Amino acid sequence: MGLSPKCTGALTPLLFFMKMLLCSALCPCSDPALCKPITETRDFEVFVFHVREKNWLFYDWTQVTTVATFAEYEPDLMCFAHSKGVRYVLAGDVSLKDIVDPKNRTSWITQKVELAMRQFMDGLNLDIEEPVLKGSPQYYALTALVQETTEAFHKEIPGSQVTFDVPWAPNCVAARCYNYTGIADLCDFLFVMSYDMPPQFLTEWVAGANSPYNETLTGYDQFINLGINPKKLVMGIPWYGYDYVCLELTKDNKCILFKESLLESAAQQVGYSTIMKQLNSSLSGRIWDDFQKSPFFNYKDTEGLVHQLWYDDPESISLKAAYVPKRSLRGIGMWQADCLDYSSDPVAKKQTEMMWKALRP
Ligand SMILES: *[C@@H]1O[C@H](CO)[C@@H](O)[C@H](O)[C@H]1NC(C)=O
Ligand SMILES: *[C@@H]1O[C@H](CO)[C@@H](O)[C@H](O)[C@H]1NC(C)=O
Ligand SMILES: *[C@@H]1O[C@H](CO)[C@@H](O)[C@H](O)[C@H]1NC(C)=O
Ligand SMILES: *[C@@H]1O[C@H](CO)[C@@H](O)[C@H](O)[C@H]1NC(C)=O
């Protein structure tokens, strides 16, 4: 097998092996230029989590800048994304206890870099979401993981992007005592998960918004107050909601919860397309909560139990999204793009279009 000149050079045996794999991997795109990683930087990020095959062709490609894939690798998606100048990045999830050991960490990172190169991908999104105690071995290993992953990707895939998912606020929210300033400095940017707030937020045993307005913005203020550059923050909004079973529904629409409901399992996650179908047969129709700036509705299930479903729609999303340019954040994104209905049904089509539009109000 002949190697082209740029595939040779003084490399360690391992890197040499990786380059050989890359140079010999066959580009699946009709135009081989499309296998080149994206190197351009964008002023505004629209960071999209992709979890299922099939829908991606119907995303709003006039907006998307990065697709982070939690689905199977799809060569067609890689070629298509590159044709639009869009990055296609791996998801990286590893148990922290397995990467405290530096050798183990290096081997995990090497595997990811090699996989990305073989698949002509443009980086990695680190989705760790593990509780960590300040000053524990995991605390330092996590920061080192971010640093070493970013360095390895940037070196081997010039222009590649390494990002890290953080909860809606720093300060040990969700027991995640991470070195947020260190991590923000050491990677390209943070994806802030401005959702899953209710369980920590309930002061009463009452259902509430997944992504309440005030807490969402307070979270960004706290990251910025730590000294993190707003350009290192991408706002993550939810395209799903939570369905609660009510022990009692009060006259003023408070859904009183069974005490056990505070366990995460008692509130079910529901995607926007399902929510829109349920809204039609709800008891209450859409109600706007002006304090949390989120919509909700009540419905009765087949067993006669009353539920309250809190979600985000174009109105609640636009309000939060308006903060992104106002505070000069890096961009916006969502968990996750496949929560919408991409069928040809005209009502669904309109709803889906409005959700994408709400990202840039
Ligand atoms: C290294 O990682 C593997 C799994 O990835 C794990 O089973 C093993 O215990 C780790 N070893 C050390 C020393 O951390
Ligand atoms: C956080 O990480 C940065 C970069 O590695 C380091 O300089 C700093 O000392 C760390 N801070 C804490 C509190 O661990
Ligand atoms: C907004 O959220 C912050 C942080 O949770 C809280 O301290 C503050 O009281 C809230 N403000 C309002 C008006 O609810
Ligand atoms: C709600 O139901 C009506 C009548 O059954 C239908 O015309 C409409 O398209 C439905 N809306 C949604 C969002 O499904």
PDB file of C-alpha atoms in Angstrom, residues 96-283:
ATOM      1  CA  LEU A  96     -14.665   8.653  36.121  1.00  0.00           C
ATOM      2  CA  LYS A  97     -13.301   5.841  38.268  1.00  0.00           C
ATOM      3  CA  ASP A  98     -11.876   4.301  35.090  1.00  0.00           C
ATOM      4  CA  ILE A  99      -9.912   7.391  34.070  1.00  0.00           C
ATOM      5  CA  VAL A 100      -8.356   8.367  37.405  1.00  0.00           C
ATOM      6  CA  ASP A 101      -5.387   6.282  36.302  1.00  0.00           C
ATOM      7  CA  PRO A 102      -3.460   8.425  33.746  1.00  0.00           C
ATOM      8  CA  LYS A 103      -2.583   5.457  31.541  1.00  0.00           C
ATOM      9  CA  ASN A 104      -6.192   4.419  31.363  1.00  0.00           C
ATOM     10  CA  ARG A 105      -7.162   7.986  30.569  1.00  0.00           C
ATOM     11  CA  THR A 106      -4.691   8.166  27.704  1.00  0.00           C
ATOM     12  CA  SER A 107      -5.907   4.911  26.273  1.00  0.00           C
ATOM     13  CA  TRP A 108      -9.543   6.085  26.382  1.00  0.00           C
ATOM     14  CA  ILE A 109      -8.621   9.350  24.654  1.00  0.00           C
ATOM     15  CA  THR A 110      -6.514   7.592  22.021  1.00  0.00           C
ATOM     16  CA  GLN A 111      -9.417   5.305  21.192  1.00  0.00           C
ATOM     17  CA  LYS A 112     -11.766   8.264  20.735  1.00  0.00           C
ATOM     18  CA  VAL A 113      -9.340  10.210  18.564  1.00  0.00           C
ATOM     19  CA  GLU A 114      -8.747   7.149  16.429  1.00  0.00           C
ATOM     20  CA  LEU A 115     -12.479   6.515  16.065  1.00  0.00           C
ATOM     21  CA  ALA A 116     -13.130  10.132  15.089  1.00  0.00           C
ATOM     22  CA  MET A 117     -10.340  10.047  12.499  1.00  0.00           C
ATOM     23  CA  ARG A 118     -11.528   6.786  11.015  1.00  0.00           C
ATOM     24  CA  GLN A 119     -15.038   8.240  10.677  1.00  0.00           C
ATOM     25  CA  PHE A 120     -13.884  11.657   9.414  1.00  0.00           C
ATOM     26  CA  MET A 121     -15.468  13.361  12.414  1.00  0.00           C
ATOM     27  CA  ASP A 122     -14.781  16.779  13.885  1.00  0.00           C
ATOM     28  CA  GLY A 123     -14.455  16.370  17.639  1.00  0.00           C
ATOM     29  CA  LEU A 124     -16.113  15.089  20.776  1.00  0.00           C
ATOM     30  CA  ASN A 125     -18.757  16.147  23.284  1.00  0.00           C
ATOM     31  CA  LEU A 126     -17.915  14.998  26.820  1.00  0.00           C
ATOM     32  CA  ASP A 127     -21.104  14.022  28.619  1.00  0.00           C
ATOM     33  CA  ILE A 128     -19.998  12.828  32.026  1.00  0.00           C
ATOM     34  CA  GLU A 129     -22.827  13.975  34.357  1.00  0.00           C
ATOM     35  CA  GLU A 130     -21.368  12.206  37.411  1.00  0.00           C
ATOM     36  CA  PRO A 131     -21.447  13.514  40.964  1.00  0.00           C
ATOM     37  CA  VAL A 132     -17.940  14.544  42.046  1.00  0.00           C
ATOM     38  CA  LEU A 133     -16.636  15.747  45.427  1.00  0.00           C
ATOM     39  CA  LYS A 134     -14.401  18.789  45.421  1.00  0.00           C
ATOM     40  CA  GLY A 135     -10.770  17.776  45.844  1.00  0.00           C
ATOM     41  CA  SER A 136     -11.414  14.050  45.216  1.00  0.00           C
ATOM     42  CA  PRO A 137      -9.233  12.045  42.780  1.00  0.00           C
ATOM     43  CA  GLN A 138     -12.156  12.213  40.313  1.00  0.00           C
ATOM     44  CA  TYR A 139     -12.212  16.002  40.581  1.00  0.00           C
ATOM     45  CA  TYR A 140      -8.625  16.282  39.327  1.00  0.00           C
ATOM     46  CA  ALA A 141      -8.995  13.417  36.850  1.00  0.00           C
ATOM     47  CA  LEU A 142     -11.989  15.129  35.251  1.00  0.00           C
ATOM     48  CA  THR A 143     -10.108  18.373  34.652  1.00  0.00           C
ATOM     49  CA  ALA A 144      -7.145  16.369  33.303  1.00  0.00           C
ATOM     50  CA  LEU A 145      -9.493  14.394  31.039  1.00  0.00           C
ATOM     51  CA  VAL A 146     -10.827  17.614  29.520  1.00  0.00           C
ATOM     52  CA  GLN A 147      -7.336  19.036  29.042  1.00  0.00           C
ATOM     53  CA  GLU A 148      -5.826  15.901  27.529  1.00  0.00           C
ATOM     54  CA  THR A 149      -8.834  15.158  25.307  1.00  0.00           C
ATOM     55  CA  THR A 150      -8.842  18.678  23.916  1.00  0.00           C
ATOM     56  CA  GLU A 151      -5.090  18.657  23.310  1.00  0.00           C
ATOM     57  CA  ALA A 152      -5.186  15.276  21.576  1.00  0.00           C
ATOM     58  CA  PHE A 153      -8.106  16.205  19.304  1.00  0.00           C
ATOM     59  CA  HIS A 154      -6.712  19.627  18.405  1.00  0.00           C
ATOM     60  CA  LYS A 155      -3.347  18.073  17.583  1.00  0.00           C
ATOM     61  CA  GLU A 156      -4.547  15.118  15.534  1.00  0.00           C
ATOM     62  CA  ILE A 157      -7.597  16.726  13.906  1.00  0.00           C
ATOM     63  CA  PRO A 158      -6.779  20.397  13.320  1.00  0.00           C
ATOM     64  CA  GLY A 159      -9.873  22.564  13.719  1.00  0.00           C
ATOM     65  CA  SER A 160     -11.724  19.932  15.732  1.00  0.00           C
ATOM     66  CA  GLN A 161     -13.977  20.832  18.630  1.00  0.00           C
ATOM     67  CA  VAL A 162     -14.098  19.408  22.175  1.00  0.00           C
ATOM     68  CA  THR A 163     -17.002  20.471  24.366  1.00  0.00           C
ATOM     69  CA  PHE A 164     -18.222  19.585  27.843  1.00  0.00           C
ATOM     70  CA  ASP A 165     -21.784  19.346  29.238  1.00  0.00           C
ATOM     71  CA  VAL A 166     -22.424  21.084  32.565  1.00  0.00           C
ATOM     72  CA  PRO A 167     -25.544  21.385  34.760  1.00  0.00           C
ATOM     73  CA  TRP A 168     -27.609  24.590  34.703  1.00  0.00           C
ATOM     74  CA  ALA A 169     -25.488  26.254  37.375  1.00  0.00           C
ATOM     75  CA  PRO A 170     -22.053  25.734  38.971  1.00  0.00           C
ATOM     76  CA  ASN A 171     -21.575  25.497  42.763  1.00  0.00           C
ATOM     77  CA  CYS A 172     -22.113  21.761  43.187  1.00  0.00           C
ATOM     78  CA  VAL A 173     -25.559  21.700  41.550  1.00  0.00           C
ATOM     79  CA  ALA A 174     -26.617  18.043  41.198  1.00  0.00           C
ATOM     80  CA  ALA A 175     -23.634  17.148  43.413  1.00  0.00           C
ATOM     81  CA  ARG A 176     -21.310  17.996  40.517  1.00  0.00           C
ATOM     82  CA  CYS A 177     -18.495  19.864  42.215  1.00  0.00           C
ATOM     83  CA  TYR A 178     -16.319  20.293  39.136  1.00  0.00           C
ATOM     84  CA  ASN A 179     -13.509  22.732  38.443  1.00  0.00           C
ATOM     85  CA  TYR A 180     -15.756  24.730  36.106  1.00  0.00           C
ATOM     86  CA  THR A 181     -13.321  27.563  35.369  1.00  0.00           C
ATOM     87  CA  GLY A 182     -10.529  25.093  34.629  1.00  0.00           C
ATOM     88  CA  ILE A 183     -12.760  22.954  32.413  1.00  0.00           C
ATOM     89  CA  ALA A 184     -14.094  25.996  30.514  1.00  0.00           C
ATOM     90  CA  ASP A 185     -10.530  27.197  29.846  1.00  0.00           C
ATOM     91  CA  LEU A 186      -9.327  23.793  28.736  1.00  0.00           C
ATOM     92  CA  CYS A 187     -12.034  22.905  26.188  1.00  0.00           C
ATOM     93  CA  ASP A 188     -13.649  24.800  23.308  1.00  0.00           C
ATOM     94  CA  PHE A 189     -16.889  25.559  25.149  1.00  0.00           C
ATOM     95  CA  LEU A 190     -19.432  24.327  27.690  1.00  0.00           C
ATOM     96  CA  PHE A 191     -22.924  23.171  26.786  1.00  0.00           C
ATOM     97  CA  VAL A 192     -25.028  24.335  29.754  1.00  0.00           C
ATOM     98  CA  MET A 193     -27.953  22.006  30.411  1.00  0.00           C
ATOM     99  CA  SER A 194     -30.610  24.537  31.434  1.00  0.00           C
ATOM    100  CA  TYR A 195     -33.141  21.843  32.260  1.00  0.00           C
ATOM    101  CA  ASP A 196     -33.953  19.051  34.714  1.00  0.00           C
ATOM    102  CA  MET A 197     -34.343  21.695  37.377  1.00  0.00           C
ATOM    103  CA  PRO A 198     -37.532  20.724  39.202  1.00  0.00           C
ATOM    104  CA  PRO A 199     -36.391  18.119  41.723  1.00  0.00           C
ATOM    105  CA  GLN A 200     -33.789  20.375  43.338  1.00  0.00           C
ATOM    106  CA  PHE A 201     -36.024  23.367  43.038  1.00  0.00           C
ATOM    107  CA  LEU A 202     -39.203  22.326  44.703  1.00  0.00           C
ATOM    108  CA  THR A 203     -39.711  24.105  47.949  1.00  0.00           C
ATOM    109  CA  GLU A 204     -43.202  22.633  48.098  1.00  0.00           C
ATOM    110  CA  TRP A 205     -44.321  19.215  46.886  1.00  0.00           C
ATOM    111  CA  VAL A 206     -45.654  20.786  43.723  1.00  0.00           C
ATOM    112  CA  ALA A 207     -44.940  20.139  40.024  1.00  0.00           C
ATOM    113  CA  GLY A 208     -43.008  22.868  38.221  1.00  0.00           C
ATOM    114  CA  ALA A 209     -41.176  23.913  35.087  1.00  0.00           C
ATOM    115  CA  ASN A 210     -38.310  21.886  33.641  1.00  0.00           C
ATOM    116  CA  SER A 211     -36.422  25.035  32.690  1.00  0.00           C
ATOM    117  CA  PRO A 212     -37.808  28.038  34.620  1.00  0.00           C
ATOM    118  CA  TYR A 213     -36.771  31.417  33.240  1.00  0.00           C
ATOM    119  CA  ASN A 214     -35.260  33.052  36.304  1.00  0.00           C
ATOM    120  CA  GLU A 215     -33.186  30.062  37.390  1.00  0.00           C
ATOM    121  CA  THR A 216     -31.981  29.539  33.828  1.00  0.00           C
ATOM    122  CA  LEU A 217     -30.615  33.067  33.542  1.00  0.00           C
ATOM    123  CA  THR A 218     -29.269  33.021  37.113  1.00  0.00           C
ATOM    124  CA  GLY A 219     -27.234  29.937  36.157  1.00  0.00           C
ATOM    125  CA  TYR A 220     -25.451  31.817  33.332  1.00  0.00           C
ATOM    126  CA  ASP A 221     -24.843  34.812  35.581  1.00  0.00           C
ATOM    127  CA  GLN A 222     -23.182  32.461  38.075  1.00  0.00           C
ATOM    128  CA  PHE A 223     -20.903  30.906  35.436  1.00  0.00           C
ATOM    129  CA  ILE A 224     -19.953  34.376  34.196  1.00  0.00           C
ATOM    130  CA  ASN A 225     -19.376  35.621  37.752  1.00  0.00           C
ATOM    131  CA  LEU A 226     -16.881  32.800  38.277  1.00  0.00           C
ATOM    132  CA  GLY A 227     -14.846  34.458  35.539  1.00  0.00           C
ATOM    133  CA  ILE A 228     -15.904  32.209  32.650  1.00  0.00           C
ATOM    134  CA  ASN A 229     -15.927  34.020  29.316  1.00  0.00           C
ATOM    135  CA  PRO A 230     -19.531  34.153  27.949  1.00  0.00           C
ATOM    136  CA  LYS A 231     -18.087  32.979  24.607  1.00  0.00           C
ATOM    137  CA  LYS A 232     -17.365  29.656  26.348  1.00  0.00           C
ATOM    138  CA  LEU A 233     -21.069  29.121  27.131  1.00  0.00           C
ATOM    139  CA  VAL A 234     -23.701  27.600  24.851  1.00  0.00           C
ATOM    140  CA  MET A 235     -27.248  27.717  26.222  1.00  0.00           C
ATOM    141  CA  GLY A 236     -28.863  24.276  26.228  1.00  0.00           C
ATOM    142  CA  ILE A 237     -32.657  24.331  26.159  1.00  0.00           C
ATOM    143  CA  PRO A 238     -35.030  21.339  26.419  1.00  0.00           C
ATOM    144  CA  TRP A 239     -37.209  20.066  23.584  1.00  0.00           C
ATOM    145  CA  TYR A 240     -38.928  17.806  26.121  1.00  0.00           C
ATOM    146  CA  GLY A 241     -40.962  18.224  29.287  1.00  0.00           C
ATOM    147  CA  TYR A 242     -41.974  16.394  32.452  1.00  0.00           C
ATOM    148  CA  ASP A 243     -45.245  14.620  33.108  1.00  0.00           C
ATOM    149  CA  TYR A 244     -46.237  14.502  36.801  1.00  0.00           C
ATOM    150  CA  VAL A 245     -49.035  12.452  38.394  1.00  0.00           C
ATOM    151  CA  CYS A 246     -50.942  14.688  40.829  1.00  0.00           C
ATOM    152  CA  LEU A 247     -52.101  13.522  44.224  1.00  0.00           C
ATOM    153  CA  GLU A 248     -54.401  16.508  44.102  1.00  0.00           C
ATOM    154  CA  LEU A 249     -54.970  19.352  41.683  1.00  0.00           C
ATOM    155  CA  THR A 250     -55.864  22.563  43.530  1.00  0.00           C
ATOM    156  CA  LYS A 251     -58.298  25.150  42.192  1.00  0.00           C
ATOM    157  CA  ASP A 252     -55.405  27.412  41.225  1.00  0.00           C
ATOM    158  CA  ASN A 253     -53.816  24.585  39.209  1.00  0.00           C
ATOM    159  CA  LYS A 254     -51.151  23.449  41.640  1.00  0.00           C
ATOM    160  CA  CYS A 255     -50.356  19.791  41.098  1.00  0.00           C
ATOM    161  CA  ILE A 256     -49.603  18.456  44.582  1.00  0.00           C
ATOM    162  CA  LEU A 257     -47.249  15.498  44.290  1.00  0.00           C
ATOM    163  CA  PHE A 258     -47.047  12.220  46.108  1.00  0.00           C
ATOM    164  CA  LYS A 259     -43.960  12.558  48.301  1.00  0.00           C
ATOM    165  CA  GLU A 260     -42.257   9.683  46.490  1.00  0.00           C
ATOM    166  CA  SER A 261     -42.653  11.667  43.275  1.00  0.00           C
ATOM    167  CA  LEU A 262     -39.589  13.640  44.179  1.00  0.00           C
ATOM    168  CA  LEU A 263     -37.599  10.638  43.106  1.00  0.00           C
ATOM    169  CA  GLU A 264     -36.679  11.360  39.530  1.00  0.00           C
ATOM    170  CA  SER A 265     -38.469   8.286  38.217  1.00  0.00           C
ATOM    171  CA  ALA A 266     -41.900   9.618  39.174  1.00  0.00           C
ATOM    172  CA  ALA A 267     -41.767  12.403  36.628  1.00  0.00           C
ATOM    173  CA  GLN A 268     -41.663  11.029  33.103  1.00  0.00           C
ATOM    174  CA  GLN A 269     -39.758  12.778  30.327  1.00  0.00           C
ATOM    175  CA  VAL A 270     -41.894  13.413  27.240  1.00  0.00           C
ATOM    176  CA  GLY A 271     -40.762  14.752  23.874  1.00  0.00           C
ATOM    177  CA  TYR A 272     -42.308  17.856  22.304  1.00  0.00           C
ATOM    178  CA  SER A 273     -44.063  16.011  19.473  1.00  0.00           C
ATOM    179  CA  THR A 274     -45.868  13.730  21.968  1.00  0.00           C
ATOM    180  CA  ILE A 275     -46.688  16.721  24.177  1.00  0.00           C
ATOM    181  CA  MET A 276     -48.329  18.546  21.269  1.00  0.00           C
ATOM    182  CA  LYS A 277     -50.548  15.547  20.574  1.00  0.00           C
ATOM    183  CA  GLN A 278     -51.542  15.280  24.252  1.00  0.00           C
ATOM    184  CA  LEU A 279     -52.243  18.992  24.525  1.00  0.00           C
ATOM    185  CA  ASN A 280     -55.116  18.573  22.128  1.00  0.00           C
ATOM    186  CA  SER A 281     -56.955  16.225  24.467  1.00  0.00           C
ATOM    187  CA  SER A 282     -56.006  17.941  27.741  1.00  0.00           C
ATOM    188  CA  LEU A 283     -58.490  19.058  30.397  1.00  0.00           C
TER     189      LEU A 283
END
